[in-house]
């Protein structure tokens, strides 16, 4: 009788042990499967964060300031250092904005450091835009859609040394003679204050030693504000803003 009871209890113990072993194996395989699935999802998320290679092929970087990266995200293009709402529907407009932004940052750098290198930044800008033309020729990169246009309008372009950026209080009135104002956006005023020139809407420490550099910054700033305006309104006018910028700079040369 005792042996029967012992055998019965042993059978129950073995049955429970087998069940636990099976359960452990099931849990192990289930956890392993979930880990693999989670790993796959993590890998997918990692790839999704990668928005592609830099499409800006211009490699010059005067003063160590490279042209901001241009990447494609879905059906749009984005340019590094731009505002959240900045987007471009074609490559040419994004690459052009990258060139403009590099020029602004280049000028900002030299403006803070003191040496007058505005002309060098402007020359680099011209080369960058020529590079864009070569890059997009035959690729369908036509006239830009204003996706965010301006963003970088903080001083730069100046090459002077420090000082306030308001155009008020000038001793000789507005020295900017370019009158084009696409979208109602006029070129910021340029005034002489003491021995320096100042451009309207600039940062407090912006000042220019030469009139040409101040007038050029006024043209750049007008172009940025023009692009920003049409970006907010949804108009496709970046190309027009760029054409006006060229006309403004031609006016500076003649002036």
mmCIF file of C-alpha atoms in Angstrom:
data_model
loop_
_atom_site.group_PDB
_atom_site.id
_atom_site.type_symbol
_atom_site.label_atom_id
_atom_site.label_comp_id
_atom_site.label_asym_id
_atom_site.label_seq_id
_atom_site.Cartn_x
_atom_site.Cartn_y
_atom_site.Cartn_z
ATOM 1 C CA UNK A 1 0.000 0.000 0.000
ATOM 2 C CA UNK A 2 2.779 2.408 0.940
ATOM 3 C CA UNK A 3 4.674 1.567 -2.201
ATOM 4 C CA UNK A 4 1.582 2.353 -4.287
ATOM 5 C CA UNK A 5 1.196 5.731 -2.625
ATOM 6 C CA UNK A 6 4.889 6.464 -3.129
ATOM 7 C CA UNK A 7 4.668 5.516 -6.791
ATOM 8 C CA UNK A 8 1.604 7.738 -7.207
ATOM 9 C CA UNK A 9 3.343 10.746 -5.631
ATOM 10 C CA UNK A 10 6.444 10.152 -7.737
ATOM 11 C CA UNK A 11 4.303 10.127 -10.881
ATOM 12 C CA UNK A 12 2.747 13.457 -9.909
ATOM 13 C CA UNK A 13 6.197 14.966 -9.281
ATOM 14 C CA UNK A 14 7.556 13.785 -12.609
ATOM 15 C CA UNK A 15 4.485 15.095 -14.419
ATOM 16 C CA UNK A 16 4.875 18.534 -12.810
ATOM 17 C CA UNK A 17 8.605 18.586 -13.630
ATOM 18 C CA UNK A 18 7.919 17.705 -17.249
ATOM 19 C CA UNK A 19 5.319 20.452 -17.484
ATOM 20 C CA UNK A 20 7.737 22.988 -16.015
ATOM 21 C CA UNK A 21 10.449 21.878 -18.409
ATOM 22 C CA UNK A 22 8.102 22.190 -21.378
ATOM 23 C CA UNK A 23 6.902 25.554 -20.096
ATOM 24 C CA UNK A 24 10.479 26.759 -19.708
ATOM 25 C CA UNK A 25 11.317 25.649 -23.223
ATOM 26 C CA UNK A 26 8.215 27.388 -24.589
ATOM 27 C CA UNK A 27 9.057 30.555 -22.654
ATOM 28 C CA UNK A 28 12.631 30.426 -23.924
ATOM 29 C CA UNK A 29 11.595 30.036 -27.545
ATOM 30 C CA UNK A 30 8.881 32.673 -27.185
ATOM 31 C CA UNK A 31 11.294 35.164 -25.623
ATOM 32 C CA UNK A 32 13.876 34.360 -28.273
ATOM 33 C CA UNK A 33 11.284 34.969 -30.996
ATOM 34 C CA UNK A 34 10.183 38.245 -29.416
ATOM 35 C CA UNK A 35 13.800 39.344 -29.082
ATOM 36 C CA UNK A 36 14.363 38.657 -32.758
ATOM 37 C CA UNK A 37 11.226 40.540 -33.707
ATOM 38 C CA UNK A 38 12.172 43.454 -31.471
ATOM 39 C CA UNK A 39 15.660 43.403 -32.926
ATOM 40 C CA UNK A 40 14.220 43.543 -36.424
ATOM 41 C CA UNK A 41 11.978 46.438 -35.466
ATOM 42 C CA UNK A 42 14.912 48.275 -33.890
ATOM 43 C CA UNK A 43 16.908 47.763 -37.046
ATOM 44 C CA UNK A 44 14.029 49.106 -39.106
ATOM 45 C CA UNK A 45 13.716 52.170 -36.915
ATOM 46 C CA UNK A 46 17.448 52.802 -37.195
ATOM 47 C CA UNK A 47 17.293 52.708 -40.975
ATOM 48 C CA UNK A 48 14.253 54.991 -40.962
ATOM 49 C CA UNK A 49 16.203 57.641 -39.085
ATOM 50 C CA UNK A 50 18.838 57.671 -41.793
ATOM 51 C CA UNK A 51 17.606 60.226 -44.313
ATOM 52 C CA UNK A 52 20.103 59.451 -47.035
ATOM 53 C CA UNK A 53 23.433 60.771 -48.187
ATOM 54 C CA UNK A 54 24.380 64.427 -48.383
ATOM 55 C CA UNK A 55 23.279 65.657 -51.808
ATOM 56 C CA UNK A 56 25.301 68.867 -51.586
ATOM 57 C CA UNK A 57 28.486 68.136 -53.539
ATOM 58 C CA UNK A 58 30.162 71.537 -53.163
ATOM 59 C CA UNK A 59 33.225 70.897 -51.004
ATOM 60 C CA UNK A 60 34.840 74.302 -50.484
ATOM 61 C CA UNK A 61 34.708 75.560 -46.911
ATOM 62 C CA UNK A 62 36.269 78.964 -46.438
ATOM 63 C CA UNK A 63 37.096 79.497 -42.787
ATOM 64 C CA UNK A 64 36.161 75.886 -42.102
ATOM 65 C CA UNK A 65 32.478 76.586 -42.798
ATOM 66 C CA UNK A 66 31.077 73.857 -45.047
ATOM 67 C CA UNK A 67 27.889 74.114 -47.074
ATOM 68 C CA UNK A 68 25.028 72.703 -44.946
ATOM 69 C CA UNK A 69 24.023 69.162 -45.828
ATOM 70 C CA UNK A 70 21.060 68.547 -48.121
ATOM 71 C CA UNK A 71 19.095 65.335 -47.629
ATOM 72 C CA UNK A 72 15.975 63.842 -49.138
ATOM 73 C CA UNK A 73 13.245 62.829 -46.705
ATOM 74 C CA UNK A 74 10.281 61.235 -48.412
ATOM 75 C CA UNK A 75 9.161 63.513 -51.223
ATOM 76 C CA UNK A 76 10.938 66.620 -49.943
ATOM 77 C CA UNK A 77 14.454 67.954 -49.439
ATOM 78 C CA UNK A 78 15.770 69.522 -46.249
ATOM 79 C CA UNK A 79 18.782 71.737 -45.596
ATOM 80 C CA UNK A 80 20.843 71.607 -42.417
ATOM 81 C CA UNK A 81 20.410 74.449 -39.903
ATOM 82 C CA UNK A 82 17.038 75.448 -41.388
ATOM 83 C CA UNK A 83 13.850 76.115 -39.398
ATOM 84 C CA UNK A 84 11.434 73.261 -38.701
ATOM 85 C CA UNK A 85 8.966 74.333 -41.389
ATOM 86 C CA UNK A 86 11.596 74.629 -44.107
ATOM 87 C CA UNK A 87 11.258 72.126 -46.922
ATOM 88 C CA UNK A 88 11.927 72.078 -50.647
ATOM 89 C CA UNK A 89 10.097 70.144 -53.325
ATOM 90 C CA UNK A 90 13.070 69.922 -55.676
ATOM 91 C CA UNK A 91 16.802 69.469 -55.375
ATOM 92 C CA UNK A 92 17.957 72.697 -57.001
ATOM 93 C CA UNK A 93 16.127 74.942 -54.555
ATOM 94 C CA UNK A 94 17.535 73.006 -51.596
ATOM 95 C CA UNK A 95 21.093 73.108 -52.921
ATOM 96 C CA UNK A 96 20.802 76.838 -53.627
ATOM 97 C CA UNK A 97 19.588 77.484 -50.096
ATOM 98 C CA UNK A 98 22.535 75.449 -48.803
ATOM 99 C CA UNK A 99 24.894 77.748 -50.737
ATOM 100 C CA UNK A 100 23.189 80.863 -49.381
ATOM 101 C CA UNK A 101 23.301 79.526 -45.840
ATOM 102 C CA UNK A 102 26.995 78.687 -46.156
ATOM 103 C CA UNK A 103 27.692 82.238 -47.330
ATOM 104 C CA UNK A 104 25.782 83.703 -44.394
ATOM 105 C CA UNK A 105 27.613 81.512 -41.891
ATOM 106 C CA UNK A 106 30.957 82.238 -43.572
ATOM 107 C CA UNK A 107 30.369 85.973 -43.296
ATOM 108 C CA UNK A 108 29.150 85.633 -39.701
ATOM 109 C CA UNK A 109 32.368 83.859 -38.795
ATOM 110 C CA UNK A 110 34.664 86.493 -40.273
ATOM 111 C CA UNK A 111 32.470 89.313 -39.004
ATOM 112 C CA UNK A 112 32.996 88.058 -35.442
ATOM 113 C CA UNK A 113 36.720 87.477 -35.919
ATOM 114 C CA UNK A 114 37.357 90.868 -37.502
ATOM 115 C CA UNK A 115 39.109 90.318 -40.865
ATOM 116 C CA UNK A 116 37.176 91.685 -43.840
ATOM 117 C CA UNK A 117 36.554 88.584 -45.942
ATOM 118 C CA UNK A 118 33.089 89.361 -47.316
ATOM 119 C CA UNK A 119 34.345 89.358 -50.880
ATOM 120 C CA UNK A 120 35.829 85.896 -50.395
ATOM 121 C CA UNK A 121 32.549 84.576 -48.971
ATOM 122 C CA UNK A 122 30.634 86.092 -51.892
ATOM 123 C CA UNK A 123 33.057 84.610 -54.425
ATOM 124 C CA UNK A 124 32.637 81.214 -52.807
ATOM 125 C CA UNK A 125 28.854 81.650 -52.986
ATOM 126 C CA UNK A 126 29.084 82.215 -56.734
ATOM 127 C CA UNK A 127 31.164 79.059 -57.142
ATOM 128 C CA UNK A 128 28.730 77.094 -55.019
ATOM 129 C CA UNK A 129 25.786 78.162 -57.171
ATOM 130 C CA UNK A 130 27.694 77.283 -60.338
ATOM 131 C CA UNK A 131 28.295 73.869 -58.817
ATOM 132 C CA UNK A 132 24.545 73.543 -58.249
ATOM 133 C CA UNK A 133 23.824 74.361 -61.891
ATOM 134 C CA UNK A 134 26.267 71.692 -63.016
ATOM 135 C CA UNK A 135 24.920 69.163 -60.539
ATOM 136 C CA UNK A 136 21.252 69.497 -61.450
ATOM 137 C CA UNK A 137 21.626 69.950 -65.202
ATOM 138 C CA UNK A 138 19.792 67.091 -66.841
ATOM 139 C CA UNK A 139 18.291 65.888 -63.545
ATOM 140 C CA UNK A 140 15.047 67.838 -63.619
ATOM 141 C CA UNK A 141 16.188 70.305 -60.956
ATOM 142 C CA UNK A 142 14.297 73.280 -62.294
ATOM 143 C CA UNK A 143 13.155 76.504 -60.711
ATOM 144 C CA UNK A 144 12.897 76.212 -56.949
ATOM 145 C CA UNK A 145 9.771 75.935 -54.902
ATOM 146 C CA UNK A 146 10.080 78.098 -51.932
ATOM 147 C CA UNK A 147 10.326 75.616 -49.193
ATOM 148 C CA UNK A 148 11.516 77.675 -46.414
ATOM 149 C CA UNK A 149 13.764 80.032 -48.140
ATOM 150 C CA UNK A 150 15.605 82.131 -45.728
ATOM 151 C CA UNK A 151 16.108 81.188 -42.165
ATOM 152 C CA UNK A 152 19.700 82.415 -41.834
ATOM 153 C CA UNK A 153 19.527 86.138 -41.675
ATOM 154 C CA UNK A 154 21.701 86.968 -38.786
ATOM 155 C CA UNK A 155 24.384 89.381 -39.752
ATOM 156 C CA UNK A 156 26.908 87.611 -41.876
ATOM 157 C CA UNK A 157 27.830 88.869 -45.268
ATOM 158 C CA UNK A 158 29.547 91.611 -43.529
ATOM 159 C CA UNK A 159 33.166 91.252 -42.979
ATOM 160 C CA UNK A 160 33.561 94.235 -40.723
ATOM 161 C CA UNK A 161 34.117 94.092 -37.039
ATOM 162 C CA UNK A 162 31.329 94.447 -34.323
ATOM 163 C CA UNK A 163 28.583 97.134 -33.706
ATOM 164 C CA UNK A 164 24.761 97.478 -33.878
ATOM 165 C CA UNK A 165 22.799 96.441 -36.919
ATOM 166 C CA UNK A 166 19.927 98.904 -37.062
ATOM 167 C CA UNK A 167 19.676 101.203 -40.051
ATOM 168 C CA UNK A 168 18.140 104.051 -38.070
ATOM 169 C CA UNK A 169 20.036 107.194 -37.243
ATOM 170 C CA UNK A 170 22.240 107.191 -40.349
ATOM 171 C CA UNK A 171 24.144 110.382 -41.055
ATOM 172 C CA UNK A 172 23.571 110.373 -44.832
ATOM 173 C CA UNK A 173 20.211 108.675 -45.256
ATOM 174 C CA UNK A 174 19.699 105.332 -46.979
ATOM 175 C CA UNK A 175 22.710 104.459 -49.149
ATOM 176 C CA UNK A 176 21.033 101.398 -50.684
ATOM 177 C CA UNK A 177 19.784 102.572 -54.086
ATOM 178 C CA UNK A 178 18.278 99.289 -55.297
ATOM 179 C CA UNK A 179 14.519 99.804 -55.524
ATOM 180 C CA UNK A 180 13.225 96.359 -56.487
ATOM 181 C CA UNK A 181 10.888 94.917 -53.845
ATOM 182 C CA UNK A 182 9.326 91.647 -54.896
ATOM 183 C CA UNK A 183 6.379 90.838 -52.680
ATOM 184 C CA UNK A 184 6.677 94.282 -51.113
ATOM 185 C CA UNK A 185 9.970 93.345 -49.421
ATOM 186 C CA UNK A 186 12.467 96.171 -49.927
ATOM 187 C CA UNK A 187 16.221 95.885 -49.505
ATOM 188 C CA UNK A 188 17.098 96.834 -45.895
ATOM 189 C CA UNK A 189 18.414 100.353 -45.504
ATOM 190 C CA UNK A 190 22.156 100.979 -45.350
ATOM 191 C CA UNK A 191 23.360 103.952 -43.334
ATOM 192 C CA UNK A 192 26.710 105.403 -42.325
ATOM 193 C CA UNK A 193 27.210 105.868 -38.608
ATOM 194 C CA UNK A 194 30.556 107.376 -37.734
ATOM 195 C CA UNK A 195 33.240 105.406 -39.544
ATOM 196 C CA UNK A 196 31.130 102.304 -40.148
ATOM 197 C CA UNK A 197 28.108 101.261 -42.178
ATOM 198 C CA UNK A 198 25.077 99.470 -40.743
ATOM 199 C CA UNK A 199 22.353 97.404 -42.361
ATOM 200 C CA UNK A 200 18.755 97.340 -41.182
ATOM 201 C CA UNK A 201 17.532 94.198 -39.362
ATOM 202 C CA UNK A 202 21.088 93.097 -38.527
ATOM 203 C CA UNK A 203 22.274 91.878 -35.110
ATOM 204 C CA UNK A 204 23.559 94.469 -32.600
ATOM 205 C CA UNK A 205 27.222 93.644 -33.229
ATOM 206 C CA UNK A 206 27.062 93.917 -37.026
ATOM 207 C CA UNK A 207 28.972 96.731 -38.716
ATOM 208 C CA UNK A 208 30.831 97.145 -41.995
ATOM 209 C CA UNK A 209 33.961 99.087 -42.817
ATOM 210 C CA UNK A 210 33.188 99.294 -46.520
ATOM 211 C CA UNK A 211 30.026 100.463 -48.260
ATOM 212 C CA UNK A 212 30.104 97.637 -50.804
ATOM 213 C CA UNK A 213 30.041 94.932 -48.138
ATOM 214 C CA UNK A 214 27.115 96.636 -46.391
ATOM 215 C CA UNK A 215 25.155 97.000 -49.639
ATOM 216 C CA UNK A 216 25.824 93.352 -50.505
ATOM 217 C CA UNK A 217 24.560 92.253 -47.096
ATOM 218 C CA UNK A 218 21.446 94.354 -47.672
ATOM 219 C CA UNK A 219 20.850 92.460 -50.930
ATOM 220 C CA UNK A 220 21.366 89.083 -49.232
ATOM 221 C CA UNK A 221 19.054 90.023 -46.393
ATOM 222 C CA UNK A 222 16.356 91.164 -48.814
ATOM 223 C CA UNK A 223 16.586 87.826 -50.623
ATOM 224 C CA UNK A 224 16.212 85.900 -47.362
ATOM 225 C CA UNK A 225 13.217 87.955 -46.288
ATOM 226 C CA UNK A 226 11.684 87.619 -49.761
ATOM 227 C CA UNK A 227 12.005 83.817 -49.639
ATOM 228 C CA UNK A 228 10.642 83.687 -46.092
ATOM 229 C CA UNK A 229 7.597 85.719 -47.102
ATOM 230 C CA UNK A 230 6.652 83.466 -49.995
ATOM 231 C CA UNK A 231 7.388 80.371 -47.961
ATOM 232 C CA UNK A 232 4.850 81.438 -45.353
ATOM 233 C CA UNK A 233 2.310 82.313 -48.036
ATOM 234 C CA UNK A 234 2.895 79.144 -50.015
ATOM 235 C CA UNK A 235 3.973 80.826 -53.251
ATOM 236 C CA UNK A 236 6.456 79.266 -55.659
ATOM 237 C CA UNK A 237 8.734 82.293 -56.042
ATOM 238 C CA UNK A 238 12.223 81.318 -54.862
ATOM 239 C CA UNK A 239 13.553 81.666 -58.392
ATOM 240 C CA UNK A 240 12.190 85.205 -58.571
ATOM 241 C CA UNK A 241 13.816 86.077 -55.235
ATOM 242 C CA UNK A 242 17.138 84.729 -56.523
ATOM 243 C CA UNK A 243 16.836 86.746 -59.740
ATOM 244 C CA UNK A 244 16.140 89.868 -57.721
ATOM 245 C CA UNK A 245 19.219 89.131 -55.601
ATOM 246 C CA UNK A 246 21.360 89.039 -58.746
ATOM 247 C CA UNK A 247 19.874 92.331 -59.913
ATOM 248 C CA UNK A 248 20.516 93.893 -56.513
ATOM 249 C CA UNK A 249 24.175 92.842 -56.547
ATOM 250 C CA UNK A 250 24.577 94.199 -60.069
ATOM 251 C CA UNK A 251 23.212 97.488 -58.769
ATOM 252 C CA UNK A 252 25.812 97.434 -55.987
ATOM 253 C CA UNK A 253 28.630 97.015 -58.519
ATOM 254 C CA UNK A 254 27.348 99.980 -60.522
ATOM 255 C CA UNK A 255 26.822 102.074 -57.416
#
